[in-house]
Amino acid sequence: MRPRPLTSAQIRAARALLRWSAQELADKSYVGITTIRRAELTASETSLTSANDGAIRRTLEAAGVEFIDENGAGPGVRLRMRQQNRSEEPH
């Protein structure tokens, strides 16, 4: 099953969690900065092509973002929990 298209709020929130500028997202996802900015200005769902939506999603997920689908309270984002390595555990 294909994921739902990203919303403008999800993209903005994901960038904020990662502390990335729109330019950083554009550079990392290989999607044009104008396309990123236009997508972030829409009211809810973007008009991104499926290729650009997928590129942005994959880039943000690779950086640790999890997308939360609509569950009655609206779609959202969160950072994936990092798993501690044994060497990082407190002694």
PDB file of N, CA and C in Angstrom:
ATOM      1  N   MET A   1       0.847  -1.178   0.000  1.00  0.00           N
ATOM      2  CA  MET A   1       0.000   0.000   0.000  1.00  0.00           C
ATOM      3  C   MET A   1       0.892   1.241   0.000  1.00  0.00           C
ATOM      4  N   ARG A   2       0.548   2.190  -0.817  1.00  0.00           N
ATOM      5  CA  ARG A   2       1.312   3.422  -0.953  1.00  0.00           C
ATOM      6  C   ARG A   2       0.978   4.384   0.182  1.00  0.00           C
ATOM      7  N   PRO A   3       2.001   5.058   0.755  1.00  0.00           N
ATOM      8  CA  PRO A   3       1.700   6.009   1.827  1.00  0.00           C
ATOM      9  C   PRO A   3       0.926   7.212   1.303  1.00  0.00           C
ATOM     10  N   ARG A   4       0.179   7.835   2.198  1.00  0.00           N
ATOM     11  CA  ARG A   4      -0.559   9.039   1.831  1.00  0.00           C
ATOM     12  C   ARG A   4       0.421  10.141   1.483  1.00  0.00           C
ATOM     13  N   PRO A   5       0.047  11.055   0.600  1.00  0.00           N
ATOM     14  CA  PRO A   5       0.942  12.172   0.276  1.00  0.00           C
ATOM     15  C   PRO A   5       1.239  12.999   1.529  1.00  0.00           C
ATOM     16  N   LEU A   6       2.441  13.545   1.567  1.00  0.00           N
ATOM     17  CA  LEU A   6       2.829  14.400   2.687  1.00  0.00           C
ATOM     18  C   LEU A   6       2.012  15.685   2.687  1.00  0.00           C
ATOM     19  N   THR A   7       1.778  16.227   3.864  1.00  0.00           N
ATOM     20  CA  THR A   7       1.145  17.538   3.951  1.00  0.00           C
ATOM     21  C   THR A   7       2.237  18.584   4.134  1.00  0.00           C
ATOM     22  N   SER A   8       1.886  19.818   3.850  1.00  0.00           N
ATOM     23  CA  SER A   8       2.850  20.901   4.021  1.00  0.00           C
ATOM     24  C   SER A   8       3.305  21.000   5.475  1.00  0.00           C
ATOM     25  N   ALA A   9       2.379  20.800   6.411  1.00  0.00           N
ATOM     26  CA  ALA A   9       2.721  20.867   7.835  1.00  0.00           C
ATOM     27  C   ALA A   9       3.694  19.753   8.226  1.00  0.00           C
ATOM     28  N   GLN A  10       3.536  18.572   7.665  1.00  0.00           N
ATOM     29  CA  GLN A  10       4.453  17.476   7.969  1.00  0.00           C
ATOM     30  C   GLN A  10       5.869  17.799   7.492  1.00  0.00           C
ATOM     31  N   ILE A  11       5.981  18.384   6.315  1.00  0.00           N
ATOM     32  CA  ILE A  11       7.306  18.724   5.793  1.00  0.00           C
ATOM     33  C   ILE A  11       7.952  19.792   6.668  1.00  0.00           C
ATOM     34  N   ARG A  12       7.205  20.836   7.001  1.00  0.00           N
ATOM     35  CA  ARG A  12       7.746  21.904   7.852  1.00  0.00           C
ATOM     36  C   ARG A  12       8.142  21.374   9.222  1.00  0.00           C
ATOM     37  N   ALA A  13       7.283  20.541   9.811  1.00  0.00           N
ATOM     38  CA  ALA A  13       7.562  19.993  11.140  1.00  0.00           C
ATOM     39  C   ALA A  13       8.776  19.062  11.118  1.00  0.00           C
ATOM     40  N   ALA A  14       8.889  18.259  10.089  1.00  0.00           N
ATOM     41  CA  ALA A  14      10.034  17.350   9.972  1.00  0.00           C
ATOM     42  C   ALA A  14      11.329  18.143   9.861  1.00  0.00           C
ATOM     43  N   ARG A  15      11.313  19.198   9.054  1.00  0.00           N
ATOM     44  CA  ARG A  15      12.507  20.037   8.934  1.00  0.00           C
ATOM     45  C   ARG A  15      12.860  20.682  10.269  1.00  0.00           C
ATOM     46  N   ALA A  16      11.842  21.123  10.995  1.00  0.00           N
ATOM     47  CA  ALA A  16      12.077  21.762  12.299  1.00  0.00           C
ATOM     48  C   ALA A  16      12.687  20.767  13.283  1.00  0.00           C
ATOM     49  N   LEU A  17      12.180  19.533  13.307  1.00  0.00           N
ATOM     50  CA  LEU A  17      12.735  18.515  14.206  1.00  0.00           C
ATOM     51  C   LEU A  17      14.205  18.242  13.912  1.00  0.00           C
ATOM     52  N   LEU A  18      14.561  18.287  12.637  1.00  0.00           N
ATOM     53  CA  LEU A  18      15.941  18.014  12.221  1.00  0.00           C
ATOM     54  C   LEU A  18      16.814  19.272  12.223  1.00  0.00           C
ATOM     55  N   ARG A  19      16.154  20.417  12.384  1.00  0.00           N
ATOM     56  CA  ARG A  19      16.838  21.718  12.306  1.00  0.00           C
ATOM     57  C   ARG A  19      17.501  21.914  10.951  1.00  0.00           C
ATOM     58  N   TRP A  20      16.744  21.557   9.906  1.00  0.00           N
ATOM     59  CA  TRP A  20      17.209  21.717   8.536  1.00  0.00           C
ATOM     60  C   TRP A  20      16.522  22.917   7.917  1.00  0.00           C
ATOM     61  N   SER A  21      17.232  23.640   7.099  1.00  0.00           N
ATOM     62  CA  SER A  21      16.619  24.693   6.299  1.00  0.00           C
ATOM     63  C   SER A  21      15.951  24.039   5.087  1.00  0.00           C
ATOM     64  N   ALA A  22      15.128  24.815   4.406  1.00  0.00           N
ATOM     65  CA  ALA A  22      14.517  24.309   3.177  1.00  0.00           C
ATOM     66  C   ALA A  22      15.606  23.986   2.151  1.00  0.00           C
ATOM     67  N   GLN A  23      16.671  24.783   2.145  1.00  0.00           N
ATOM     68  CA  GLN A  23      17.767  24.534   1.211  1.00  0.00           C
ATOM     69  C   GLN A  23      18.462  23.212   1.518  1.00  0.00           C
ATOM     70  N   GLU A  24      18.646  22.900   2.799  1.00  0.00           N
ATOM     71  CA  GLU A  24      19.273  21.619   3.165  1.00  0.00           C
ATOM     72  C   GLU A  24      18.419  20.449   2.694  1.00  0.00           C
ATOM     73  N   LEU A  25      17.103  20.552   2.895  1.00  0.00           N
ATOM     74  CA  LEU A  25      16.213  19.483   2.435  1.00  0.00           C
ATOM     75  C   LEU A  25      16.293  19.358   0.920  1.00  0.00           C
ATOM     76  N   ALA A  26      16.296  20.478   0.234  1.00  0.00           N
ATOM     77  CA  ALA A  26      16.389  20.450  -1.228  1.00  0.00           C
ATOM     78  C   ALA A  26      17.683  19.773  -1.675  1.00  0.00           C
ATOM     79  N   ASP A  27      18.793  20.135  -1.044  1.00  0.00           N
ATOM     80  CA  ASP A  27      20.082  19.554  -1.415  1.00  0.00           C
ATOM     81  C   ASP A  27      20.122  18.051  -1.154  1.00  0.00           C
ATOM     82  N   LYS A  28      19.606  17.626  -0.015  1.00  0.00           N
ATOM     83  CA  LYS A  28      19.675  16.214   0.372  1.00  0.00           C
ATOM     84  C   LYS A  28      18.691  15.342  -0.411  1.00  0.00           C
ATOM     85  N   SER A  29      17.552  15.913  -0.783  1.00  0.00           N
ATOM     86  CA  SER A  29      16.525  15.135  -1.482  1.00  0.00           C
ATOM     87  C   SER A  29      16.616  15.261  -3.002  1.00  0.00           C
ATOM     88  N   TYR A  30      17.454  16.182  -3.487  1.00  0.00           N
ATOM     89  CA  TYR A  30      17.564  16.460  -4.919  1.00  0.00           C
ATOM     90  C   TYR A  30      16.248  16.958  -5.514  1.00  0.00           C
ATOM     91  N   VAL A  31      15.477  17.656  -4.687  1.00  0.00           N
ATOM     92  CA  VAL A  31      14.243  18.312  -5.131  1.00  0.00           C
ATOM     93  C   VAL A  31      14.529  19.807  -5.093  1.00  0.00           C
ATOM     94  N   GLY A  32      14.078  20.536  -6.075  1.00  0.00           N
ATOM     95  CA  GLY A  32      14.371  21.962  -6.161  1.00  0.00           C
ATOM     96  C   GLY A  32      13.852  22.755  -4.963  1.00  0.00           C
ATOM     97  N   ILE A  33      14.600  23.777  -4.582  1.00  0.00           N
ATOM     98  CA  ILE A  33      14.208  24.623  -3.449  1.00  0.00           C
ATOM     99  C   ILE A  33      12.865  25.297  -3.697  1.00  0.00           C
ATOM    100  N   THR A  34      12.597  25.698  -4.913  1.00  0.00           N
ATOM    101  CA  THR A  34      11.309  26.321  -5.231  1.00  0.00           C
ATOM    102  C   THR A  34      10.171  25.336  -5.019  1.00  0.00           C
ATOM    103  N   THR A  35      10.383  24.090  -5.383  1.00  0.00           N
ATOM    104  CA  THR A  35       9.370  23.048  -5.190  1.00  0.00           C
ATOM    105  C   THR A  35       9.109  22.817  -3.704  1.00  0.00           C
ATOM    106  N   ILE A  36      10.185  22.787  -2.904  1.00  0.00           N
ATOM    107  CA  ILE A  36      10.039  22.607  -1.450  1.00  0.00           C
ATOM    108  C   ILE A  36       9.248  23.767  -0.863  1.00  0.00           C
ATOM    109  N   ARG A  37       9.641  24.981  -1.204  1.00  0.00           N
ATOM    110  CA  ARG A  37       8.965  26.165  -0.649  1.00  0.00           C
ATOM    111  C   ARG A  37       7.499  26.230  -1.057  1.00  0.00           C
ATOM    112  N   ARG A  38       7.221  25.912  -2.308  1.00  0.00           N
ATOM    113  CA  ARG A  38       5.831  25.925  -2.784  1.00  0.00           C
ATOM    114  C   ARG A  38       5.004  24.879  -2.042  1.00  0.00           C
ATOM    115  N   ALA A  39       5.584  23.695  -1.832  1.00  0.00           N
ATOM    116  CA  ALA A  39       4.871  22.626  -1.125  1.00  0.00           C
ATOM    117  C   ALA A  39       4.569  23.027   0.312  1.00  0.00           C
ATOM    118  N   GLU A  40       5.485  23.747   0.944  1.00  0.00           N
ATOM    119  CA  GLU A  40       5.294  24.136   2.340  1.00  0.00           C
ATOM    120  C   GLU A  40       4.297  25.276   2.516  1.00  0.00           C
ATOM    121  N   LEU A  41       3.941  25.956   1.446  1.00  0.00           N
ATOM    122  CA  LEU A  41       3.005  27.083   1.537  1.00  0.00           C
ATOM    123  C   LEU A  41       1.547  26.674   1.389  1.00  0.00           C
ATOM    124  N   THR A  42       1.287  25.463   0.918  1.00  0.00           N
ATOM    125  CA  THR A  42      -0.097  25.054   0.703  1.00  0.00           C
ATOM    126  C   THR A  42      -0.810  24.840   2.035  1.00  0.00           C
ATOM    127  N   ALA A  43      -2.111  24.804   1.995  1.00  0.00           N
ATOM    128  CA  ALA A  43      -2.904  24.690   3.220  1.00  0.00           C
ATOM    129  C   ALA A  43      -2.817  23.312   3.866  1.00  0.00           C
ATOM    130  N   SER A  44      -2.801  22.263   3.072  1.00  0.00           N
ATOM    131  CA  SER A  44      -2.722  20.918   3.665  1.00  0.00           C
ATOM    132  C   SER A  44      -1.928  20.005   2.747  1.00  0.00           C
ATOM    133  N   GLU A  45      -2.602  19.206   1.931  1.00  0.00           N
ATOM    134  CA  GLU A  45      -1.872  18.327   1.002  1.00  0.00           C
ATOM    135  C   GLU A  45      -1.183  19.168  -0.054  1.00  0.00           C
ATOM    136  N   THR A  46      -0.008  18.725  -0.433  1.00  0.00           N
ATOM    137  CA  THR A  46       0.766  19.462  -1.426  1.00  0.00           C
ATOM    138  C   THR A  46       0.372  19.026  -2.826  1.00  0.00           C
ATOM    139  N   SER A  47       0.912  19.713  -3.806  1.00  0.00           N
ATOM    140  CA  SER A  47       0.700  19.302  -5.199  1.00  0.00           C
ATOM    141  C   SER A  47       1.984  18.696  -5.750  1.00  0.00           C
ATOM    142  N   LEU A  48       2.804  18.109  -4.861  1.00  0.00           N
ATOM    143  CA  LEU A  48       4.046  17.471  -5.285  1.00  0.00           C
ATOM    144  C   LEU A  48       3.759  16.286  -6.195  1.00  0.00           C
ATOM    145  N   THR A  49       4.642  16.071  -7.142  1.00  0.00           N
ATOM    146  CA  THR A  49       4.532  14.846  -7.932  1.00  0.00           C
ATOM    147  C   THR A  49       4.847  13.678  -7.000  1.00  0.00           C
ATOM    148  N   SER A  50       4.428  12.498  -7.370  1.00  0.00           N
ATOM    149  CA  SER A  50       4.708  11.348  -6.509  1.00  0.00           C
ATOM    150  C   SER A  50       6.212  11.108  -6.393  1.00  0.00           C
ATOM    151  N   ALA A  51       6.973  11.418  -7.445  1.00  0.00           N
ATOM    152  CA  ALA A  51       8.427  11.254  -7.388  1.00  0.00           C
ATOM    153  C   ALA A  51       9.050  12.217  -6.374  1.00  0.00           C
ATOM    154  N   ASN A  52       8.628  13.477  -6.386  1.00  0.00           N
ATOM    155  CA  ASN A  52       9.172  14.449  -5.432  1.00  0.00           C
ATOM    156  C   ASN A  52       8.706  14.158  -4.013  1.00  0.00           C
ATOM    157  N   ASP A  53       7.442  13.774  -3.860  1.00  0.00           N
ATOM    158  CA  ASP A  53       6.923  13.414  -2.545  1.00  0.00           C
ATOM    159  C   ASP A  53       7.734  12.247  -1.977  1.00  0.00           C
ATOM    160  N   GLY A  54       7.985  11.259  -2.800  1.00  0.00           N
ATOM    161  CA  GLY A  54       8.755  10.096  -2.364  1.00  0.00           C
ATOM    162  C   GLY A  54      10.194  10.446  -2.016  1.00  0.00           C
ATOM    163  N   ALA A  55      10.807  11.321  -2.800  1.00  0.00           N
ATOM    164  CA  ALA A  55      12.195  11.717  -2.536  1.00  0.00           C
ATOM    165  C   ALA A  55      12.293  12.469  -1.210  1.00  0.00           C
ATOM    166  N   ILE A  56      11.352  13.354  -0.949  1.00  0.00           N
ATOM    167  CA  ILE A  56      11.350  14.108   0.312  1.00  0.00           C
ATOM    168  C   ILE A  56      11.101  13.161   1.473  1.00  0.00           C
ATOM    169  N   ARG A  57      10.120  12.278   1.337  1.00  0.00           N
ATOM    170  CA  ARG A  57       9.798  11.316   2.396  1.00  0.00           C
ATOM    171  C   ARG A  57      11.009  10.436   2.717  1.00  0.00           C
ATOM    172  N   ARG A  58      11.634   9.854   1.697  1.00  0.00           N
ATOM    173  CA  ARG A  58      12.780   8.967   1.920  1.00  0.00           C
ATOM    174  C   ARG A  58      13.937   9.704   2.590  1.00  0.00           C
ATOM    175  N   THR A  59      14.184  10.932   2.179  1.00  0.00           N
ATOM    176  CA  THR A  59      15.274  11.725   2.760  1.00  0.00           C
ATOM    177  C   THR A  59      15.015  12.005   4.232  1.00  0.00           C
ATOM    178  N   LEU A  60      13.804  12.421   4.558  1.00  0.00           N
ATOM    179  CA  LEU A  60      13.477  12.732   5.946  1.00  0.00           C
ATOM    180  C   LEU A  60      13.444  11.468   6.811  1.00  0.00           C
ATOM    181  N   GLU A  61      12.936  10.375   6.266  1.00  0.00           N
ATOM    182  CA  GLU A  61      12.933   9.110   7.015  1.00  0.00           C
ATOM    183  C   GLU A  61      14.353   8.621   7.272  1.00  0.00           C
ATOM    184  N   ALA A  62      15.236   8.761   6.297  1.00  0.00           N
ATOM    185  CA  ALA A  62      16.625   8.343   6.468  1.00  0.00           C
ATOM    186  C   ALA A  62      17.319   9.161   7.556  1.00  0.00           C
ATOM    187  N   ALA A  63      16.842  10.376   7.767  1.00  0.00           N
ATOM    188  CA  ALA A  63      17.417  11.250   8.797  1.00  0.00           C
ATOM    189  C   ALA A  63      16.794  10.996  10.170  1.00  0.00           C
ATOM    190  N   GLY A  64      15.797  10.103  10.247  1.00  0.00           N
ATOM    191  CA  GLY A  64      15.222   9.734  11.537  1.00  0.00           C
ATOM    192  C   GLY A  64      13.807  10.188  11.792  1.00  0.00           C
ATOM    193  N   VAL A  65      13.138  10.724  10.792  1.00  0.00           N
ATOM    194  CA  VAL A  65      11.761  11.194  10.958  1.00  0.00           C
ATOM    195  C   VAL A  65      10.792  10.048  10.672  1.00  0.00           C
ATOM    196  N   GLU A  66       9.766   9.939  11.503  1.00  0.00           N
ATOM    197  CA  GLU A  66       8.665   9.002  11.248  1.00  0.00           C
ATOM    198  C   GLU A  66       7.417   9.816  10.948  1.00  0.00           C
ATOM    199  N   PHE A  67       6.718   9.435   9.905  1.00  0.00           N
ATOM    200  CA  PHE A  67       5.479  10.113   9.546  1.00  0.00           C
ATOM    201  C   PHE A  67       4.310   9.372  10.176  1.00  0.00           C
ATOM    202  N   ILE A  68       3.424  10.108  10.799  1.00  0.00           N
ATOM    203  CA  ILE A  68       2.256   9.553  11.474  1.00  0.00           C
ATOM    204  C   ILE A  68       1.037   9.863  10.614  1.00  0.00           C
ATOM    205  N   ASP A  69       0.304   8.816  10.244  1.00  0.00           N
ATOM    206  CA  ASP A  69      -0.880   9.000   9.409  1.00  0.00           C
ATOM    207  C   ASP A  69      -2.018   9.622  10.201  1.00  0.00           C
ATOM    208  N   GLU A  70      -2.998  10.077   9.464  1.00  0.00           N
ATOM    209  CA  GLU A  70      -4.222  10.628  10.052  1.00  0.00           C
ATOM    210  C   GLU A  70      -4.819   9.602  10.999  1.00  0.00           C
ATOM    211  N   ASN A  71      -5.088  10.008  12.229  1.00  0.00           N
ATOM    212  CA  ASN A  71      -5.678   9.082  13.199  1.00  0.00           C
ATOM    213  C   ASN A  71      -6.799   9.751  13.981  1.00  0.00           C
ATOM    214  N   GLY A  72      -7.452  10.697  13.354  1.00  0.00           N
ATOM    215  CA  GLY A  72      -8.510  11.427  14.029  1.00  0.00           C
ATOM    216  C   GLY A  72      -8.038  12.778  14.528  1.00  0.00           C
ATOM    217  N   ALA A  73      -6.747  12.896  14.792  1.00  0.00           N
ATOM    218  CA  ALA A  73      -6.190  14.162  15.271  1.00  0.00           C
ATOM    219  C   ALA A  73      -5.338  14.830  14.198  1.00  0.00           C
ATOM    220  N   GLY A  74      -5.269  14.233  13.028  1.00  0.00           N
ATOM    221  CA  GLY A  74      -4.485  14.797  11.937  1.00  0.00           C
ATOM    222  C   GLY A  74      -3.136  14.126  11.792  1.00  0.00           C
ATOM    223  N   PRO A  75      -2.548  14.207  10.596  1.00  0.00           N
ATOM    224  CA  PRO A  75      -1.247  13.606  10.359  1.00  0.00           C
ATOM    225  C   PRO A  75      -0.165  14.377  11.103  1.00  0.00           C
ATOM    226  N   GLY A  76       0.962  13.710  11.366  1.00  0.00           N
ATOM    227  CA  GLY A  76       2.037  14.370  12.095  1.00  0.00           C
ATOM    228  C   GLY A  76       3.376  13.735  11.812  1.00  0.00           C
ATOM    229  N   VAL A  77       4.370  14.117  12.620  1.00  0.00           N
ATOM    230  CA  VAL A  77       5.724  13.587  12.510  1.00  0.00           C
ATOM    231  C   VAL A  77       6.319  13.449  13.900  1.00  0.00           C
ATOM    232  N   ARG A  78       7.321  12.599  14.007  1.00  0.00           N
ATOM    233  CA  ARG A  78       8.102  12.475  15.232  1.00  0.00           C
ATOM    234  C   ARG A  78       9.465  11.928  14.856  1.00  0.00           C
ATOM    235  N   LEU A  79      10.417  12.077  15.788  1.00  0.00           N
ATOM    236  CA  LEU A  79      11.736  11.497  15.562  1.00  0.00           C
ATOM    237  C   LEU A  79      11.724  10.062  16.033  1.00  0.00           C
ATOM    238  N   ARG A  80      12.354   9.212  15.280  1.00  0.00           N
ATOM    239  CA  ARG A  80      12.465   7.803  15.649  1.00  0.00           C
ATOM    240  C   ARG A  80      13.368   7.702  16.875  1.00  0.00           C
ATOM    241  N   MET A  81      13.011   6.821  17.790  1.00  0.00           N
ATOM    242  CA  MET A  81      13.840   6.614  18.976  1.00  0.00           C
ATOM    243  C   MET A  81      15.141   5.966  18.558  1.00  0.00           C
ATOM    244  N   ARG A  82      16.231   6.484  19.084  1.00  0.00           N
ATOM    245  CA  ARG A  82      17.537   5.879  18.809  1.00  0.00           C
ATOM    246  C   ARG A  82      17.739   4.715  19.750  1.00  0.00           C
ATOM    247  N   GLN A  83      18.311   3.653  19.237  1.00  0.00           N
ATOM    248  CA  GLN A  83      18.633   2.508  20.088  1.00  0.00           C
ATOM    249  C   GLN A  83      20.027   2.709  20.632  1.00  0.00           C
ATOM    250  N   GLN A  84      20.174   2.565  21.924  1.00  0.00           N
ATOM    251  CA  GLN A  84      21.478   2.722  22.544  1.00  0.00           C
ATOM    252  C   GLN A  84      22.365   1.535  22.224  1.00  0.00           C
ATOM    253  N   ASN A  85      23.612   1.816  21.912  1.00  0.00           N
ATOM    254  CA  ASN A  85      24.600   0.752  21.765  1.00  0.00           C
ATOM    255  C   ASN A  85      25.044   0.318  23.152  1.00  0.00           C
ATOM    256  N   ARG A  86      25.513  -0.861  23.287  1.00  0.00           N
ATOM    257  CA  ARG A  86      25.994  -1.346  24.587  1.00  0.00           C
ATOM    258  C   ARG A  86      27.078  -0.439  25.134  1.00  0.00           C
ATOM    259  N   SER A  87      27.923   0.115  24.259  1.00  0.00           N
ATOM    260  CA  SER A  87      29.003   0.975  24.719  1.00  0.00           C
ATOM    261  C   SER A  87      28.494   2.324  25.213  1.00  0.00           C
ATOM    262  N   GLU A  88      27.256   2.684  24.854  1.00  0.00           N
ATOM    263  CA  GLU A  88      26.680   3.954  25.279  1.00  0.00           C
ATOM    264  C   GLU A  88      25.896   3.837  26.572  1.00  0.00           C
ATOM    265  N   GLU A  89      25.646   2.616  27.037  1.00  0.00           N
ATOM    266  CA  GLU A  89      24.838   2.439  28.243  1.00  0.00           C
ATOM    267  C   GLU A  89      25.583   2.989  29.456  1.00  0.00           C
ATOM    268  N   PRO A  90      24.835   3.623  30.375  1.00  0.00           N
ATOM    269  CA  PRO A  90      25.484   4.155  31.572  1.00  0.00           C
ATOM    270  C   PRO A  90      26.043   3.026  32.439  1.00  0.00           C
ATOM    271  N   HIS A  91      27.124   3.285  33.112  1.00  0.00           N
ATOM    272  CA  HIS A  91      27.776   2.277  33.957  1.00  0.00           C
ATOM    273  C   HIS A  91      27.375   2.472  35.384  1.00  0.00           C
TER     274      HIS A  91
END
